[in-house]
Coordinates of C-alpha atoms in Angstrom, one line a residue:
Chain A
M254 CA 0.0 0.0 0.0
K255 CA 1.2 3.4 -0.9
R256 CA 1.3 5.9 2.0
L257 CA -1.3 8.6 1.6
N258 CA 0.3 12.0 1.0
W259 CA -1.9 14.0 3.5
R260 CA 0.0 17.2 2.8
G261 CA -1.1 16.9 -0.8
A262 CA -4.7 16.3 0.1
V263 CA -4.6 19.4 2.4
S264 CA -3.1 21.6 -0.3
I265 CA -5.8 20.5 -2.8
A266 CA -8.5 21.3 -0.2
A267 CA -6.9 24.7 0.4
F268 CA -6.8 25.4 -3.3
I269 CA -10.5 24.7 -3.7
L270 CA -11.3 26.7 -0.6
L271 CA -9.3 29.7 -1.9
W272 CA -11.0 29.5 -5.3
T273 CA -14.4 29.4 -3.6
L274 CA -13.5 32.4 -1.5
L275 CA -12.2 34.5 -4.4
A276 CA -15.2 33.6 -6.5
R277 CA -17.7 34.4 -3.8
L278 CA -16.1 37.7 -2.8
K279 CA -15.9 38.7 -6.5
A280 CA -12.2 39.4 -6.1
P281 CA -10.7 41.5 -9.0
G282 CA -10.7 39.3 -12.2
F283 CA -13.2 36.8 -10.7
A284 CA -16.4 38.6 -11.7
E285 CA -17.3 36.0 -14.3
I286 CA -15.6 33.0 -12.7
P287 CA -18.0 30.6 -11.0
D288 CA -17.0 28.8 -7.7
P289 CA -16.3 25.1 -7.5
A290 CA -19.8 24.2 -6.2
E291 CA -21.5 25.9 -9.1
V292 CA -19.2 24.1 -11.5
S293 CA -19.9 20.7 -10.0
R294 CA -23.6 21.4 -9.9
A295 CA -23.6 22.4 -13.6
F296 CA -21.5 19.3 -14.4
W297 CA -23.9 16.8 -12.7
S298 CA -27.1 18.4 -14.0
K299 CA -26.2 19.7 -17.4
Y300 CA -23.0 18.0 -18.8
L301 CA -22.9 14.5 -17.4
P302 CA -26.3 13.5 -19.0
S303 CA -25.6 15.6 -22.2
A304 CA -24.9 13.6 -25.4
A305 CA -23.4 16.8 -26.9
Y306 CA -20.8 17.0 -24.1
W307 CA -19.7 13.4 -24.6
R308 CA -19.6 13.9 -28.4
S309 CA -17.0 16.7 -27.7
W310 CA -14.9 14.1 -26.0
A311 CA -15.3 11.6 -28.8
V312 CA -14.5 14.2 -31.5
S313 CA -11.3 15.4 -29.8
F314 CA -10.2 11.9 -29.0
E315 CA -10.7 10.8 -32.5
R316 CA -8.6 13.7 -33.9
V317 CA -5.8 13.1 -31.4
G318 CA -6.0 9.4 -32.1
Y319 CA -5.8 9.8 -35.9
G320 CA -3.1 12.5 -35.8
F321 CA -1.0 10.7 -33.2
I322 CA -1.2 7.2 -34.7
L323 CA -0.5 8.5 -38.2
S324 CA 2.5 10.5 -36.9
Q325 CA 4.0 7.3 -35.3
L326 CA 3.2 5.1 -38.3
L327 CA 5.0 7.5 -40.7
G328 CA 7.5 9.0 -38.3
I329 CA 9.1 5.8 -36.9
P330 CA 10.0 4.4 -40.3
L331 CA 11.2 7.8 -41.5
G332 CA 13.4 8.2 -38.4
L333 CA 14.8 4.7 -39.0
L334 CA 15.5 5.4 -42.7
L335 CA 17.2 8.7 -41.8
G336 CA 19.3 7.0 -39.1
T337 CA 20.4 4.0 -41.2
R338 CA 20.6 5.2 -44.8
R339 CA 23.4 7.6 -45.5
L340 CA 22.2 8.7 -48.9
F341 CA 18.6 9.1 -47.8
H342 CA 19.8 11.1 -44.8
E343 CA 21.8 13.5 -46.9
I344 CA 18.9 14.1 -49.2
V345 CA 15.9 14.2 -46.8
F346 CA 17.3 15.3 -43.5
P347 CA 17.9 19.0 -44.5
V348 CA 14.2 19.3 -45.4
V349 CA 13.2 17.8 -42.1
E350 CA 15.4 20.3 -40.3
L351 CA 13.9 23.1 -42.3
L352 CA 10.3 22.3 -41.4
R353 CA 10.9 21.1 -37.9
P354 CA 11.2 24.5 -36.1
I355 CA 7.8 25.7 -37.5
P356 CA 5.4 25.4 -34.6
P357 CA 2.4 23.1 -35.4
L358 CA -0.1 26.0 -34.9
A359 CA 1.7 28.0 -37.6
W360 CA 0.5 25.3 -40.0
V361 CA -3.2 26.1 -39.3
P362 CA -3.9 28.6 -42.2
L363 CA -1.9 26.7 -44.8
S364 CA -3.6 23.5 -43.6
I365 CA -7.1 25.0 -44.0
L366 CA -6.2 26.2 -47.5
F367 CA -4.7 22.9 -48.5
W368 CA -7.1 20.2 -47.1
P369 CA -10.6 20.0 -48.5
T370 CA -12.3 19.7 -45.1
A371 CA -11.8 21.3 -41.7
E372 CA -11.7 17.9 -40.2
L373 CA -8.7 16.8 -42.3
S374 CA -6.9 20.0 -41.6
I375 CA -7.2 19.6 -37.9
V376 CA -6.1 16.0 -38.0
F377 CA -3.1 17.1 -40.1
I378 CA -2.1 19.8 -37.6
T379 CA -2.5 17.3 -34.8
F380 CA -0.2 15.0 -36.8
I381 CA 2.6 17.6 -37.4
G382 CA 3.6 18.1 -33.7
P383 CA 4.2 14.5 -32.7
F384 CA 5.5 13.6 -36.1
F385 CA 8.7 15.7 -36.0
I386 CA 9.2 14.7 -32.4
I387 CA 9.2 11.0 -33.1
V388 CA 11.3 11.4 -36.3
I389 CA 14.1 13.2 -34.4
N390 CA 14.0 10.9 -31.4
V391 CA 14.2 7.8 -33.6
H392 CA 16.9 9.3 -35.8
D393 CA 19.1 10.3 -32.9
A394 CA 18.6 6.9 -31.2
V395 CA 19.7 5.0 -34.3
R396 CA 22.8 7.2 -34.6
G397 CA 23.5 6.7 -30.9
I398 CA 23.5 2.9 -30.9
R399 CA 26.7 1.7 -29.2
K400 CA 29.0 0.5 -32.0
E401 CA 29.9 -2.6 -29.8
H402 CA 26.3 -3.8 -30.0
L403 CA 26.5 -3.7 -33.8
W404 CA 30.0 -5.1 -34.0
L405 CA 29.2 -8.0 -31.8
A406 CA 26.3 -9.0 -34.1
R407 CA 28.6 -8.8 -37.1
S408 CA 31.2 -10.9 -35.4
L409 CA 28.6 -13.6 -34.8
G410 CA 27.8 -13.6 -38.5
A411 CA 24.5 -11.7 -38.5
S412 CA 23.2 -10.4 -41.9
P413 CA 22.2 -6.7 -42.2
V414 CA 18.5 -7.7 -42.1
R415 CA 19.0 -9.6 -38.8
I416 CA 21.0 -6.7 -37.4
F417 CA 18.2 -4.4 -38.2
R418 CA 15.5 -6.6 -36.7
R419 CA 17.3 -7.9 -33.6
I420 CA 19.7 -5.0 -32.7
I421 CA 18.7 -1.7 -34.3
L422 CA 14.9 -1.9 -33.8
P423 CA 15.0 -2.9 -30.1
S424 CA 17.8 -0.3 -29.5
V425 CA 15.5 2.5 -30.5
V426 CA 12.4 1.3 -28.6
P427 CA 13.2 3.5 -25.5
A428 CA 13.5 6.5 -27.8
I429 CA 10.2 5.7 -29.4
A430 CA 8.7 5.5 -25.9
V431 CA 10.1 9.0 -25.1
G432 CA 8.9 10.3 -28.4
M433 CA 5.4 8.9 -27.8
T434 CA 5.2 10.5 -24.3
L435 CA 6.2 13.9 -25.6
G436 CA 4.1 13.5 -28.8
I437 CA 0.8 12.7 -27.1
A438 CA 1.1 15.8 -24.9
V439 CA 1.9 17.9 -27.9
A440 CA -1.0 16.4 -29.8
W441 CA -3.5 17.5 -27.1
N442 CA -2.0 21.0 -27.0
V443 CA -2.3 21.4 -30.7
V444 CA -5.8 19.8 -31.1
I445 CA -7.3 22.2 -28.5
A446 CA -5.9 25.3 -30.1
A447 CA -6.8 24.1 -33.5
E448 CA -10.4 23.4 -32.4
M449 CA -10.7 26.9 -30.9
I450 CA -9.5 28.4 -34.2
A451 CA -11.0 26.2 -36.9
S452 CA -13.7 23.8 -35.7
D453 CA -17.3 23.6 -34.6
A454 CA -16.8 20.5 -32.4
G455 CA -14.5 19.0 -29.8
L456 CA -13.4 19.9 -26.2
G457 CA -11.4 22.9 -27.4
R458 CA -14.5 24.3 -29.2
L459 CA -16.7 23.6 -26.1
T460 CA -14.4 25.6 -23.9
W461 CA -14.2 28.4 -26.4
E462 CA -18.0 28.6 -26.8
G463 CA -18.2 28.9 -23.0
Y464 CA -16.1 32.0 -23.3
V465 CA -18.0 33.5 -26.2
S466 CA -21.3 33.0 -24.4
H467 CA -19.9 34.2 -21.1
T468 CA -20.6 30.9 -19.4
G469 CA -17.9 30.5 -16.8
T470 CA -19.0 27.0 -15.8
T471 CA -18.6 25.7 -19.4
V472 CA -15.1 27.2 -19.6
I473 CA -14.0 25.5 -16.4
I474 CA -15.6 22.1 -17.2
G475 CA -14.0 22.3 -20.6
M476 CA -10.6 22.9 -19.1
I477 CA -10.9 20.1 -16.6
S478 CA -12.2 17.7 -19.3
I479 CA -9.2 18.5 -21.5
G480 CA -6.8 17.9 -18.6
L481 CA -8.5 14.6 -17.9
A482 CA -8.4 13.6 -21.6
G483 CA -4.7 14.3 -21.8
Y484 CA -4.1 12.3 -18.6
L485 CA -6.1 9.3 -19.9
S486 CA -4.2 9.2 -23.2
T487 CA -0.9 9.4 -21.4
L488 CA -2.0 6.4 -19.4
I489 CA -2.7 4.5 -22.6
V490 CA 0.6 5.5 -24.1
T491 CA 2.5 4.5 -20.9
Y492 CA 0.8 1.1 -21.0
V493 CA 1.8 0.5 -24.6
E494 CA 5.4 1.6 -23.8
K495 CA 5.7 -0.8 -20.9
R496 CA 4.6 -3.6 -23.3
M497 CA 7.3 -2.6 -25.7
M498 CA 10.2 -2.9 -23.2
P499 CA 9.8 -6.2 -21.3
W500 CA 13.5 -6.0 -20.2
Q501 CA 12.8 -2.9 -18.1
R502 CA 10.3 -4.5 -15.9
Chain B
M162 CA 52.4 -22.7 -36.3
A163 CA 51.3 -19.1 -36.1
A164 CA 47.5 -18.7 -36.2
V165 CA 47.5 -15.0 -36.4
S166 CA 50.1 -12.8 -38.2
V167 CA 50.2 -9.1 -38.0
S168 CA 52.9 -7.4 -40.1
G169 CA 53.8 -3.8 -40.6
V170 CA 50.4 -2.5 -39.4
S171 CA 50.1 1.3 -39.0
K172 CA 47.0 3.2 -38.0
R173 CA 46.2 6.8 -37.0
Y174 CA 42.9 6.5 -35.2
A175 CA 41.5 9.0 -32.7
K176 CA 44.4 9.7 -30.5
D177 CA 46.1 6.3 -31.0
V178 CA 49.0 6.0 -33.3
L179 CA 50.3 2.6 -34.2
E180 CA 53.3 2.3 -36.5
D181 CA 54.8 -0.8 -38.1
V182 CA 53.4 -3.2 -35.6
S183 CA 54.3 -6.8 -36.2
F184 CA 53.8 -9.9 -34.2
E185 CA 52.5 -13.4 -34.4
L186 CA 50.1 -15.4 -32.2
E187 CA 50.8 -19.1 -31.8
A188 CA 47.9 -21.4 -32.5
A189 CA 46.3 -22.7 -29.3
A190 CA 48.3 -20.2 -27.1
L191 CA 47.2 -17.6 -24.7
T192 CA 49.1 -14.4 -25.5
V193 CA 48.7 -11.3 -23.4
L194 CA 49.0 -7.8 -24.8
M195 CA 50.0 -5.0 -22.5
G196 CA 50.9 -1.3 -22.8
P197 CA 50.3 2.1 -21.4
S198 CA 46.7 3.3 -21.6
G199 CA 45.8 5.0 -24.9
C200 CA 48.7 3.3 -26.7
G201 CA 46.4 1.6 -29.2
K202 CA 45.7 -1.8 -27.7
T203 CA 42.0 -1.6 -28.3
T204 CA 42.6 -0.2 -31.8
L205 CA 44.8 -3.2 -32.6
A206 CA 42.1 -5.6 -31.2
C207 CA 39.5 -3.9 -33.4
M208 CA 41.7 -4.4 -36.4
L209 CA 42.1 -8.1 -35.6
A210 CA 38.3 -8.4 -35.2
G211 CA 37.9 -6.6 -38.6
Y212 CA 36.0 -3.6 -37.3
I213 CA 38.7 -1.1 -38.3
A214 CA 41.0 -1.3 -41.3
P215 CA 44.7 -0.5 -40.9
D216 CA 46.2 2.4 -42.9
A217 CA 49.1 0.1 -43.9
G218 CA 50.2 -3.4 -43.3
R219 CA 48.3 -6.7 -43.1
L220 CA 46.6 -8.9 -40.6
A221 CA 45.8 -12.5 -41.3
L222 CA 44.2 -15.4 -39.6
E223 CA 45.4 -18.9 -40.6
G224 CA 46.9 -17.3 -43.8
R225 CA 43.6 -15.6 -44.8
P226 CA 43.7 -11.8 -44.7
I227 CA 41.4 -10.1 -42.2
T228 CA 39.2 -7.6 -44.1
E229 CA 35.9 -7.5 -42.2
A230 CA 34.2 -8.9 -39.1
G231 CA 33.3 -12.6 -39.3
P232 CA 32.3 -15.5 -37.2
D233 CA 35.9 -17.0 -37.2
R234 CA 37.0 -14.3 -34.7
I235 CA 35.2 -12.9 -31.6
M236 CA 36.0 -10.0 -29.4
V237 CA 34.9 -9.5 -25.8
F238 CA 34.7 -5.8 -25.1
Q239 CA 35.9 -3.7 -22.1
E240 CA 32.3 -2.7 -21.4
T241 CA 29.6 -5.3 -21.6
A242 CA 28.2 -5.5 -25.1
L243 CA 25.4 -7.9 -24.2
W244 CA 22.1 -6.9 -25.8
H245 CA 20.1 -5.8 -22.8
W246 CA 16.8 -6.3 -24.6
M247 CA 17.4 -10.1 -25.1
T248 CA 17.3 -12.7 -22.4
V249 CA 20.6 -14.5 -21.5
L250 CA 19.5 -17.5 -23.6
D251 CA 18.7 -15.3 -26.6
N252 CA 22.0 -13.5 -26.3
V253 CA 23.9 -16.8 -26.3
M254 CA 22.0 -18.6 -29.1
F255 CA 22.2 -15.5 -31.4
G256 CA 25.6 -16.7 -32.8
P257 CA 24.6 -20.0 -34.5
R258 CA 21.3 -18.6 -35.6
A259 CA 22.9 -15.5 -37.2
S260 CA 25.7 -17.4 -38.9
G261 CA 23.2 -20.0 -40.1
T262 CA 25.1 -22.9 -38.8
M263 CA 22.3 -24.4 -36.6
G264 CA 18.5 -24.6 -36.6
P265 CA 16.6 -23.0 -33.7
A266 CA 16.3 -26.2 -31.7
Q267 CA 20.0 -27.1 -32.1
A268 CA 21.1 -23.6 -31.3
R269 CA 19.0 -23.6 -28.2
K270 CA 20.4 -27.0 -27.1
K271 CA 24.0 -25.8 -27.6
A272 CA 23.4 -22.5 -25.8
L273 CA 21.8 -24.4 -22.8
E274 CA 24.8 -26.7 -22.7
L275 CA 27.2 -23.8 -22.6
L276 CA 25.1 -22.0 -20.0
E277 CA 25.2 -25.2 -17.9
R278 CA 28.9 -25.3 -18.2
F279 CA 29.2 -21.6 -17.1
G280 CA 26.8 -22.2 -14.2
L281 CA 24.2 -19.9 -15.7
R282 CA 21.4 -22.4 -16.6
D283 CA 19.1 -21.1 -14.0
F284 CA 19.5 -17.5 -15.3
K285 CA 18.7 -18.3 -18.9
D286 CA 15.4 -16.3 -18.9
R287 CA 16.9 -13.3 -17.1
Y288 CA 17.9 -10.1 -18.8
P289 CA 21.5 -8.9 -18.6
G290 CA 20.5 -6.0 -16.5
Q291 CA 19.4 -8.4 -13.8
L292 CA 22.8 -10.1 -13.5
S293 CA 25.9 -9.2 -11.5
G294 CA 29.1 -8.1 -13.3
G295 CA 30.8 -11.4 -13.1
M296 CA 27.7 -13.3 -14.3
R297 CA 27.5 -10.9 -17.3
R298 CA 31.1 -11.6 -18.1
R299 CA 30.4 -15.4 -18.1
V300 CA 27.4 -14.9 -20.4
E301 CA 29.6 -13.0 -22.8
L302 CA 32.2 -15.8 -22.8
A303 CA 29.4 -18.3 -23.5
Q304 CA 28.1 -16.0 -26.3
A305 CA 31.6 -15.6 -27.7
M306 CA 32.4 -19.3 -27.7
I307 CA 29.3 -20.7 -29.2
N308 CA 30.4 -20.3 -32.8
N309 CA 33.8 -22.0 -32.0
P310 CA 35.8 -19.0 -33.2
K311 CA 39.5 -19.6 -34.2
L312 CA 40.6 -16.5 -32.4
M313 CA 39.3 -15.1 -29.1
I314 CA 40.2 -11.4 -28.4
L315 CA 39.6 -10.3 -24.9
D316 CA 39.9 -6.6 -24.4
E317 CA 40.5 -6.0 -20.6
P318 CA 37.6 -8.4 -20.0
F319 CA 37.7 -8.4 -16.3
R320 CA 38.2 -4.7 -15.7
G321 CA 35.7 -3.1 -13.3
L322 CA 35.1 -6.4 -11.5
D323 CA 36.0 -6.5 -7.8
V324 CA 39.2 -8.3 -6.9
M325 CA 37.6 -11.6 -5.8
T326 CA 35.3 -11.9 -8.8
R327 CA 38.2 -10.9 -11.0
E328 CA 40.4 -13.7 -9.7
L329 CA 37.6 -16.2 -10.0
M330 CA 37.0 -15.1 -13.6
Q331 CA 40.7 -15.5 -14.4
E332 CA 40.7 -19.0 -13.0
Y333 CA 37.5 -19.7 -14.9
Y334 CA 38.9 -18.5 -18.2
L335 CA 42.0 -20.6 -17.7
K336 CA 39.9 -23.7 -17.0
I337 CA 38.0 -23.2 -20.2
F338 CA 41.1 -22.4 -22.1
A339 CA 42.7 -25.6 -20.9
E340 CA 39.7 -27.5 -22.3
N341 CA 39.5 -26.0 -25.7
R342 CA 42.9 -24.3 -26.3
M343 CA 41.3 -21.5 -28.4
T344 CA 43.9 -19.1 -29.7
T345 CA 43.5 -16.1 -27.4
L346 CA 44.8 -12.6 -27.3
F347 CA 44.2 -11.3 -23.8
I348 CA 44.6 -7.5 -23.4
T349 CA 45.1 -6.2 -19.9
S350 CA 46.7 -3.3 -18.1
E351 CA 47.2 -5.3 -14.9
L352 CA 50.7 -6.8 -14.4
E353 CA 49.5 -9.5 -12.0
E354 CA 46.7 -10.5 -14.3
A355 CA 49.1 -10.8 -17.2
L356 CA 51.3 -13.1 -15.3
V357 CA 48.4 -15.2 -13.9
V358 CA 46.9 -15.9 -17.3
G359 CA 49.5 -15.5 -20.0
E360 CA 52.0 -17.9 -21.7
R361 CA 53.6 -14.9 -23.3
V362 CA 53.3 -11.2 -22.8
L363 CA 53.6 -8.7 -25.7
V364 CA 54.3 -5.1 -24.7
L365 CA 53.1 -2.3 -26.9
D366 CA 55.0 0.9 -26.3
G367 CA 56.4 4.2 -27.7
T368 CA 54.9 7.0 -29.7
P369 CA 54.0 5.9 -32.2
A370 CA 53.5 2.5 -30.6
R371 CA 55.1 -0.7 -31.7
I372 CA 55.7 -4.1 -30.1
A373 CA 58.6 -3.2 -27.8
H374 CA 59.0 -6.5 -25.9
S375 CA 57.9 -10.1 -26.0
I376 CA 58.3 -11.9 -22.7
E377 CA 57.8 -15.7 -22.2
V378 CA 56.0 -16.6 -19.1
D379 CA 57.2 -20.2 -18.7
L380 CA 55.4 -20.9 -15.4
P381 CA 53.3 -24.0 -15.0
Y382 CA 49.5 -23.9 -14.7
P383 CA 47.6 -23.7 -12.5
R384 CA 49.4 -20.6 -11.2
T385 CA 49.0 -21.5 -7.5
P386 CA 50.2 -19.2 -4.7
E387 CA 53.3 -21.3 -4.6
V388 CA 54.0 -20.7 -8.3
L389 CA 53.3 -17.0 -7.8
A390 CA 55.9 -16.9 -5.0
S391 CA 58.6 -18.7 -6.9
E392 CA 62.0 -17.3 -7.8
R393 CA 61.1 -17.8 -11.5
Y394 CA 57.9 -15.8 -11.2
L395 CA 59.6 -12.9 -9.4
D396 CA 62.3 -12.9 -12.1
I397 CA 59.7 -12.7 -14.9
K398 CA 57.8 -10.0 -13.0
K399 CA 60.9 -7.9 -12.7
R400 CA 61.5 -8.2 -16.4
L401 CA 58.0 -7.3 -17.2
M402 CA 58.0 -4.3 -14.9
A403 CA 61.2 -3.1 -16.5
A404 CA 59.6 -3.5 -19.9
L405 CA 56.5 -1.6 -18.8
Y406 CA 57.9 1.2 -16.7
L407 CA 61.5 1.9 -17.5
P408 CA 62.5 4.2 -20.4
E409 CA 63.0 2.3 -23.6
Q410 CA 66.7 2.7 -24.0
Q411 CA 67.6 1.4 -20.6
T412 CA 65.7 -1.8 -20.9
A413 CA 66.9 -2.3 -24.5
Q414 CA 70.5 -2.3 -23.1
G415 CA 69.6 -4.4 -20.0
E416 CA 67.9 -7.1 -22.0
T417 CA 69.7 -9.0 -24.8

């Protein structure tokens, strides 16, 4: 059993108390901000039973899911190619380095111009962030493989194909795990902002609509939902990562 | 008969400089290579393994020139090179599977036999990260021997182990060597270790480095405490120390 961190519990209680006080006293800046009790009342009565609210969850999760999974499916092989193929690296890597510093949100206008539907452009933007992260992580990991690990395989008579499968791939798994952890966080960041700018659905949109309609409870429920959604996807990614690295158990 | 011949090998590599290095390794002999740190011992080992090509000169194993890495030679590295994502058994059975000399069942059987011999059978499903330093070294020896290489290159194999484990491992390697007499080049920077394991000690020295001395260690095995206290041992030790630590000219005069 893990020991309960009572100090943590006390500080969370203090935070909620302070928030309640500031909201009730209408402290400067808190004019439109509801207190925690109002938020939870609104949540239980209006949002929990609302199909539209849960659709926002589904829409955002779907976008993050597509963008993230696509970024891994394309980014991991690209990183491996860049790390192992010298000629390919010389030709393609400069382009990667040229595009990589552009923040994903800077792609929004171009993406809307390019893709036929808003949905596609949001998935694309959600894809861009984790994509460059995983490419660079895998690329660096391939280049950082200890040469003794490769030499040993050669001395035991392994073919290039076997070296790739048994030595190079498992060597980059930890870097893939790091890239995925960073990538899923970036995917959520990006999808929320993109939804606020360019969508009529999703948790980002829900939060933004709360602001537009001066509904403080919606804004805060939106924020908490986004935090929770990010946390849940991190749990999934961490689970997958553990399965990828049985030797680290 | 010489199993390995190195003639006129030169290499500028990182900060190592080797020039006109020539020596031969007797078949079925355990030869030690010593020299100050950074003199190019590891570079020489890597050239024998076929990982690095010399700038000039030639290296050959049983008359065939060494041009690339291959399953007729194996090197055990200073730092463990076990693949930490594979179990002990997978690490050991990799060799015959990779070289295509055995089917999966046969490779597994051979690997288990070797692990049994190395006292590691119970650890076959562990990962290298779960083993002690000494056990990891034994797994590496099993992994190295499974393809029956003609030349075993050990690059400071027991460095970093505590004194007790180190002595056990030396004894261990000698026991295995006595059984199969695999031509061995044993690199070390420890004088005592060189004299406990070696039949002959080559000393690499100078800038650029070349083989400066070759000292026969004609002591009987096993090298018991009695052997290691003998007149003969002390005499060889004195000569080796002189070869290692005295300026070149002096020893050159003193020897002959």
